[in-house]
Coordinates of C-alpha atoms and ligand atoms in Angstrom, one line a residue:
M1 CA 15.1 -8.7 -103.8
P2 CA 18.6 -8.0 -105.2
M3 CA 19.9 -10.7 -107.5
K4 CA 23.4 -11.8 -108.5
I5 CA 24.4 -11.0 -112.1
I6 CA 25.0 -14.7 -112.6
E7 CA 21.4 -15.4 -111.5
H8 CA 20.1 -12.7 -113.9
I9 CA 22.0 -14.4 -116.7
N10 CA 21.0 -17.9 -115.8
S11 CA 17.3 -17.1 -115.3
A12 CA 16.8 -14.8 -118.4
K13 CA 14.0 -16.0 -120.6
K14 CA 14.8 -13.6 -123.4
P15 CA 17.8 -11.6 -124.6
F16 CA 18.6 -8.6 -122.4
A17 CA 21.1 -5.8 -122.2
S18 CA 22.8 -4.1 -119.3
F19 CA 23.7 -0.5 -119.6
E20 CA 27.0 1.0 -118.4
I21 CA 26.8 4.6 -117.3
L22 CA 29.4 7.1 -116.1
P23 CA 28.8 9.1 -112.9
P24 CA 27.9 12.6 -114.0
L25 CA 30.5 15.4 -113.9
K26 CA 30.9 16.8 -110.4
G27 CA 28.4 19.6 -109.7
T28 CA 25.7 18.1 -111.9
N29 CA 22.2 17.5 -110.6
I30 CA 21.4 13.8 -110.3
Q31 CA 18.2 14.5 -112.2
D32 CA 20.4 14.8 -115.3
L33 CA 21.4 11.2 -114.8
Y34 CA 17.8 10.1 -114.3
N35 CA 16.9 11.9 -117.6
I36 CA 19.5 9.6 -119.2
L37 CA 18.2 6.5 -117.5
D38 CA 14.5 7.0 -117.9
P39 CA 14.3 6.1 -121.6
L40 CA 16.4 3.0 -121.0
M41 CA 14.0 1.6 -118.4
E42 CA 11.6 0.7 -121.2
F43 CA 13.9 -2.2 -121.9
K44 CA 13.8 -3.5 -118.3
P45 CA 17.6 -3.8 -117.8
P46 CA 18.1 -6.3 -114.9
F47 CA 21.2 -4.3 -113.9
I48 CA 23.1 -1.1 -114.5
N49 CA 26.8 -0.8 -114.3
V50 CA 28.4 2.4 -113.0
T51 CA 32.0 3.1 -113.8
Y52 CA 34.6 4.4 -111.3
H53 CA 36.9 7.3 -112.1
R54 CA 39.9 8.0 -109.9
S55 CA 41.3 11.5 -109.4
E56 CA 43.9 13.1 -111.6
F57 CA 46.2 15.9 -110.7
I58 CA 47.1 19.0 -112.7
Y59 CA 49.5 21.9 -112.2
K60 CA 48.0 25.4 -111.8
T61 CA 50.0 28.6 -112.1
R62 CA 49.4 30.8 -109.0
E63 CA 49.7 34.6 -108.9
N64 CA 53.3 34.4 -107.6
G65 CA 54.2 32.4 -110.7
L66 CA 54.7 29.1 -108.8
L67 CA 53.1 25.9 -109.9
E68 CA 50.7 24.2 -107.5
K69 CA 49.8 20.5 -107.8
V70 CA 46.0 20.3 -107.6
H71 CA 43.9 17.1 -107.3
I72 CA 40.8 16.9 -109.5
R73 CA 38.1 14.3 -109.4
K74 CA 35.7 14.9 -112.2
R75 CA 33.3 12.1 -111.7
P76 CA 32.9 11.1 -108.1
G77 CA 29.8 9.3 -106.7
T78 CA 29.9 5.8 -108.1
V79 CA 28.5 4.2 -104.9
G80 CA 25.9 7.0 -104.2
I81 CA 24.7 6.7 -107.8
C82 CA 24.4 2.9 -107.5
T83 CA 22.3 3.3 -104.4
S84 CA 20.1 6.0 -105.9
I85 CA 19.4 3.9 -109.0
M86 CA 18.5 0.9 -106.9
N87 CA 16.1 3.0 -104.8
K88 CA 14.5 4.8 -107.7
Y89 CA 14.3 2.1 -110.4
H90 CA 14.4 -1.1 -108.3
V91 CA 17.1 -2.6 -110.6
D92 CA 20.4 -4.1 -109.4
T93 CA 23.5 -2.0 -109.9
V94 CA 27.1 -3.0 -110.4
P95 CA 29.7 -0.5 -109.2
H96 CA 33.1 -0.9 -110.8
I97 CA 35.8 -1.1 -108.3
I98 CA 39.5 -0.6 -109.1
C99 CA 42.9 -1.2 -107.6
G100 CA 44.5 2.1 -108.6
G101 CA 44.5 4.8 -105.9
F102 CA 43.4 2.5 -103.0
T103 CA 45.3 0.8 -100.2
K104 CA 44.0 -2.7 -99.3
E105 CA 42.5 -1.2 -96.1
E106 CA 40.6 1.5 -98.0
T107 CA 39.4 -1.2 -100.4
E108 CA 38.2 -3.3 -97.4
D109 CA 36.3 -0.3 -96.0
A110 CA 34.7 0.4 -99.4
L111 CA 33.6 -3.3 -99.6
V112 CA 32.1 -3.1 -96.1
D113 CA 30.1 0.1 -97.2
L114 CA 28.8 -1.7 -100.3
H115 CA 27.9 -4.7 -98.2
Y116 CA 25.9 -2.5 -95.7
L117 CA 24.2 -0.8 -98.7
G118 CA 23.0 -4.2 -100.0
I119 CA 25.1 -4.0 -103.2
E120 CA 26.2 -7.5 -103.9
N121 CA 27.5 -7.2 -107.5
L122 CA 30.9 -5.8 -108.4
L123 CA 32.9 -5.5 -111.6
V124 CA 36.5 -5.8 -110.4
L125 CA 39.2 -4.0 -112.4
R126 CA 42.8 -2.9 -112.1
G127 CA 42.1 0.6 -113.6
D128 CA 44.2 2.4 -116.1
P129 CA 47.2 4.5 -115.4
T130 CA 46.4 8.2 -114.5
K131 CA 47.1 10.7 -117.3
N132 CA 50.3 11.6 -115.5
E133 CA 51.6 8.0 -115.3
G134 CA 53.1 6.3 -118.3
S135 CA 52.2 2.9 -117.0
F136 CA 50.0 1.7 -114.1
V137 CA 51.5 2.3 -110.6
A138 CA 49.9 0.5 -107.7
E139 CA 49.2 2.5 -104.6
P140 CA 51.7 1.7 -101.9
G141 CA 49.9 -1.0 -99.9
G142 CA 47.4 -1.5 -102.7
H143 CA 46.9 -4.0 -105.4
K144 CA 48.9 -4.4 -108.6
Y145 CA 46.5 -6.6 -110.6
A146 CA 42.7 -7.1 -110.7
I147 CA 43.2 -10.7 -109.5
D148 CA 44.5 -9.4 -106.1
L149 CA 41.3 -7.4 -105.7
V150 CA 39.3 -10.5 -106.7
N151 CA 41.1 -12.5 -104.0
Q152 CA 40.5 -9.8 -101.4
T153 CA 36.8 -9.8 -102.2
M154 CA 36.6 -13.6 -102.1
N155 CA 38.4 -13.6 -98.7
L156 CA 35.7 -11.2 -97.4
N157 CA 33.0 -13.6 -98.8
K158 CA 34.6 -16.1 -96.4
G159 CA 34.6 -13.7 -93.5
K160 CA 38.4 -13.2 -93.8
Y161 CA 39.2 -9.5 -93.1
L162 CA 42.6 -7.9 -93.2
E163 CA 43.0 -7.8 -89.4
E164 CA 44.2 -11.3 -88.7
D165 CA 42.3 -11.6 -85.4
L166 CA 39.0 -10.4 -86.8
K167 CA 36.5 -13.1 -87.7
G168 CA 33.8 -11.1 -89.4
V169 CA 30.5 -11.8 -91.2
N170 CA 30.7 -13.3 -94.7
T171 CA 29.9 -10.9 -97.5
N172 CA 28.1 -12.2 -100.5
F173 CA 29.6 -10.5 -103.5
C174 CA 29.2 -11.8 -107.1
V175 CA 32.3 -10.6 -109.0
G176 CA 32.7 -10.0 -112.7
V177 CA 36.0 -9.2 -114.4
A178 CA 37.2 -7.7 -117.7
G179 CA 38.4 -9.7 -120.8
Y180 CA 39.9 -8.5 -124.0
P181 CA 39.0 -10.3 -127.3
E182 CA 41.8 -8.3 -129.0
K183 CA 44.2 -8.7 -126.1
H184 CA 44.9 -6.2 -123.3
H185 CA 47.4 -3.7 -124.7
E186 CA 50.1 -4.5 -122.0
A187 CA 49.9 -8.3 -122.4
P188 CA 53.0 -9.7 -124.2
N189 CA 50.7 -12.1 -126.2
P190 CA 47.1 -13.3 -126.3
M191 CA 47.9 -16.6 -124.5
S192 CA 49.5 -14.8 -121.6
D193 CA 46.5 -12.5 -121.3
L194 CA 44.1 -15.5 -121.4
R195 CA 46.1 -17.2 -118.7
H196 CA 45.8 -14.2 -116.4
L197 CA 42.0 -14.0 -117.3
K198 CA 41.7 -17.7 -116.3
A199 CA 43.4 -16.9 -113.0
K200 CA 40.8 -14.3 -112.2
V201 CA 38.0 -16.8 -112.9
D202 CA 39.7 -19.5 -110.9
A203 CA 40.0 -17.0 -108.1
G204 CA 36.2 -16.6 -108.0
A205 CA 35.0 -14.3 -110.8
E206 CA 31.6 -15.6 -112.0
Y207 CA 31.4 -13.9 -115.4
I208 CA 33.5 -11.8 -117.8
V209 CA 32.6 -8.5 -119.6
T210 CA 34.6 -7.8 -122.7
Q211 CA 36.3 -4.7 -124.0
L212 CA 34.3 -3.2 -126.8
F213 CA 34.9 -4.6 -130.3
Y214 CA 33.4 -4.3 -133.8
D215 CA 34.4 -7.6 -135.3
N216 CA 32.2 -10.5 -134.1
E217 CA 34.7 -13.0 -135.3
K218 CA 37.2 -11.7 -132.7
Y219 CA 34.6 -12.3 -130.0
F220 CA 33.6 -15.8 -131.1
Q221 CA 37.3 -16.8 -131.4
F222 CA 38.0 -15.3 -128.0
V223 CA 35.1 -17.3 -126.4
K224 CA 36.5 -20.5 -128.1
N225 CA 40.0 -19.7 -126.8
C226 CA 38.6 -19.2 -123.3
R227 CA 36.7 -22.5 -123.4
D228 CA 39.8 -24.3 -124.8
I229 CA 41.8 -23.3 -121.7
G230 CA 39.0 -24.1 -119.3
I231 CA 37.2 -20.8 -118.7
E232 CA 33.6 -21.9 -118.4
V233 CA 31.8 -18.7 -117.2
P234 CA 29.5 -16.5 -119.3
I235 CA 31.3 -14.0 -121.5
I236 CA 29.3 -10.8 -122.0
P237 CA 30.2 -8.9 -125.1
G238 CA 30.8 -5.1 -124.6
I239 CA 29.3 -3.0 -127.3
K240 CA 29.6 0.7 -128.2
P241 CA 28.1 2.1 -131.4
L242 CA 30.5 4.3 -133.3
T243 CA 29.0 7.8 -133.4
T244 CA 31.5 10.2 -135.0
K245 CA 34.0 10.0 -137.9
K246 CA 36.8 10.9 -135.5
Q247 CA 36.2 7.7 -133.5
L248 CA 37.5 5.7 -136.5
T249 CA 41.0 6.7 -135.3
V250 CA 40.4 7.5 -131.6
L251 CA 38.8 4.2 -130.6
P252 CA 41.6 1.9 -131.9
R253 CA 44.1 4.1 -130.1
I254 CA 42.3 4.2 -126.8
F255 CA 41.0 0.7 -126.7
N256 CA 43.6 -1.1 -128.7
I257 CA 41.0 -2.6 -131.1
D258 CA 40.6 -3.0 -134.9
I259 CA 37.7 -1.6 -136.9
P260 CA 36.8 -4.0 -139.7
D261 CA 37.8 -2.6 -143.1
S262 CA 34.3 -2.8 -144.7
F263 CA 32.9 -0.8 -141.7
A264 CA 35.8 1.7 -141.7
T265 CA 35.4 2.3 -145.5
E266 CA 31.7 3.1 -145.0
I267 CA 32.5 5.6 -142.2
E268 CA 35.2 7.2 -144.3
K269 CA 32.7 7.9 -147.0
C270 CA 30.3 9.7 -144.6
K271 CA 30.1 13.5 -145.2
D272 CA 29.4 14.3 -141.5
D273 CA 29.0 12.8 -138.0
K274 CA 25.3 12.5 -138.5
E275 CA 25.8 10.1 -141.4
A276 CA 28.6 8.3 -139.5
A277 CA 26.3 7.8 -136.4
K278 CA 23.6 6.3 -138.7
I279 CA 26.0 3.8 -140.2
G280 CA 27.4 3.1 -136.7
E281 CA 23.9 2.3 -135.4
E282 CA 23.2 0.0 -138.3
W283 CA 26.5 -1.8 -137.7
T284 CA 25.7 -2.3 -134.0
I285 CA 22.2 -3.6 -134.8
Q286 CA 23.6 -6.2 -137.2
Q287 CA 26.5 -7.0 -134.8
T288 CA 24.3 -7.5 -131.7
K289 CA 21.7 -9.6 -133.6
E290 CA 24.5 -11.9 -134.7
L291 CA 26.1 -12.0 -131.3
L292 CA 22.8 -13.1 -129.6
K293 CA 22.2 -15.6 -132.4
G294 CA 25.7 -16.9 -131.9
G295 CA 25.1 -17.6 -128.2
A296 CA 26.2 -14.4 -126.3
P297 CA 24.6 -14.6 -122.9
C298 CA 23.3 -11.0 -123.0
L299 CA 24.7 -7.6 -124.1
H300 CA 26.7 -5.0 -122.2
F301 CA 26.1 -1.5 -123.8
Y302 CA 28.8 1.1 -123.1
T303 CA 26.5 4.1 -123.2
M304 CA 29.1 6.8 -122.2
S305 CA 25.9 8.4 -120.8
K306 CA 24.7 9.2 -124.3
V307 CA 21.6 7.1 -124.8
D308 CA 19.6 8.2 -127.9
G309 CA 21.2 5.7 -130.2
F310 CA 20.8 2.9 -127.7
V311 CA 17.1 3.4 -127.5
R312 CA 16.8 2.8 -131.2
I313 CA 19.2 -0.1 -131.2
A314 CA 17.6 -1.8 -128.2
K315 CA 14.1 -1.4 -129.9
E316 CA 15.5 -3.4 -132.9
V317 CA 17.5 -6.0 -131.0
L318 CA 15.8 -6.9 -127.7
Ligands
FAD401 C1 34.1 -3.9 -119.1 C2 35.2 -2.9 -118.7 C3 34.9 -2.0 -117.7 C4 35.9 -1.1 -117.3 N1 35.5 -0.1 -116.4 C5 36.5 0.7 -115.8 C6 36.2 1.7 -114.8 O1 35.1 1.8 -114.4 N2 37.2 2.4 -114.3 C7 38.5 2.3 -114.8 O2 39.4 3.0 -114.3 N3 38.8 1.4 -115.8 C8 37.8 0.6 -116.3 N4 38.2 -0.3 -117.3 C9 39.5 -0.3 -117.9 C10 40.5 -1.2 -117.1 O3 40.7 -0.8 -115.8 C11 41.8 -1.3 -117.9 O4 41.5 -2.0 -119.2 C12 43.0 -1.8 -117.2 O5 44.1 -1.4 -118.0 C13 43.1 -3.3 -117.0 O6 42.2 -3.7 -116.1 P1 42.0 -5.3 -115.8 O7 41.0 -5.4 -114.7 O8 41.7 -6.0 -117.1 O9 43.5 -5.6 -115.3 P2 44.2 -7.0 -115.0 O10 43.4 -8.2 -115.1 O11 45.0 -6.8 -113.8 O12 45.2 -7.1 -116.3 C14 46.1 -6.0 -116.6 C15 47.3 -6.5 -117.4 O13 48.1 -7.2 -116.6 C16 48.3 -8.6 -117.0 N5 48.2 -9.4 -115.8 C17 47.2 -9.7 -115.1 N6 47.6 -10.4 -114.0 C18 48.9 -10.5 -114.1 C19 50.0 -11.1 -113.3 N7 49.6 -11.8 -112.1 N8 51.2 -11.0 -113.7 C20 51.6 -10.4 -114.8 N9 50.7 -9.8 -115.6 C21 49.4 -9.9 -115.3 C22 47.1 -8.8 -118.0 O14 47.4 -9.8 -119.0 C23 46.9 -7.4 -118.6 O15 47.8 -7.2 -119.6 C24 37.2 -1.2 -117.8 C25 37.5 -2.1 -118.8 C26 36.5 -3.0 -119.2 C27 36.8 -4.1 -120.2

């Protein structure tokens, strides 16, 4: 029987991790994805998250020299993959759903599809700007912030559809949302970001998954700040081991996070990526042990669909 994420958290008898995977590149055989997931099943993850990737557009030069705007969707298949994983491994799945690129009507149809498929867990996000946009632009007739999508989902849970005259069945979605221990990069200050996070929870989100971080103090302080302003739901730490030297500069830029100096110094000393990955793994093992000891409800591993390191880490920690 499918379970809600909040039920998995509340009924867990021992520490567990959920794994977040990316849909494979378009044109890839689904078996490649199963090869990634098979070794993770040893750890009995109660649920697997599958990210959503919207289309981008690029300009291609045609023979006549003119530029043509071409839409590209590199990683479609989020919903299909969630269903395949449920059927093959009998674990719950959490598709990520985003505001960007969808009208409210398209979102409603997607939620109806998910409901029919028996998928009752969602991670609700705004989505990042596309590479061509400087800042996030909502689809005309779509949502601007994740809270608007949380509200739409909660309305559907009450049987309230977009067509005013339609009184439909109640869906039964359990919604998680994103939180940022080091602040979302667009937020003017941490308090403003926290207020908007609280609004998502007040609207009906039942748990929070954090952006990745490497400094546990930032997570523990964030949890305290959340509790201080009245956010009571579980806050799942998002974890990604550092695997290359280059990530020392790439991760802070992409995710707007700090890497603690003692860790950064160790990575700088590494002669190659193999050494860096080993130090990264050791850091994650210490980090996750401390998080679980400090009361984290479970762990959320950002695998980026590269799982070797996670198998070793999970063996040490779970
Ligand atoms: C666990 C996790 C998983 C993710 N998975 C995906 C994925 O699968 N696909 C994907 O495209 N992206 C994903 N992302 C990235 C995410 O879409 C981006 O971080 C995005 O920039 C913000 O999303 P959000 O849901 O936090 O947005 P929001 O909660 O809407 O917040 C965005 C910004 O707006 C501010 N804000 C919120 N509400 C208001 C308001 N009412 N008025 C003014 N300001 C407001 C917030 O403080 C914040 O600065 C993920 C992020 C996390 C942490």
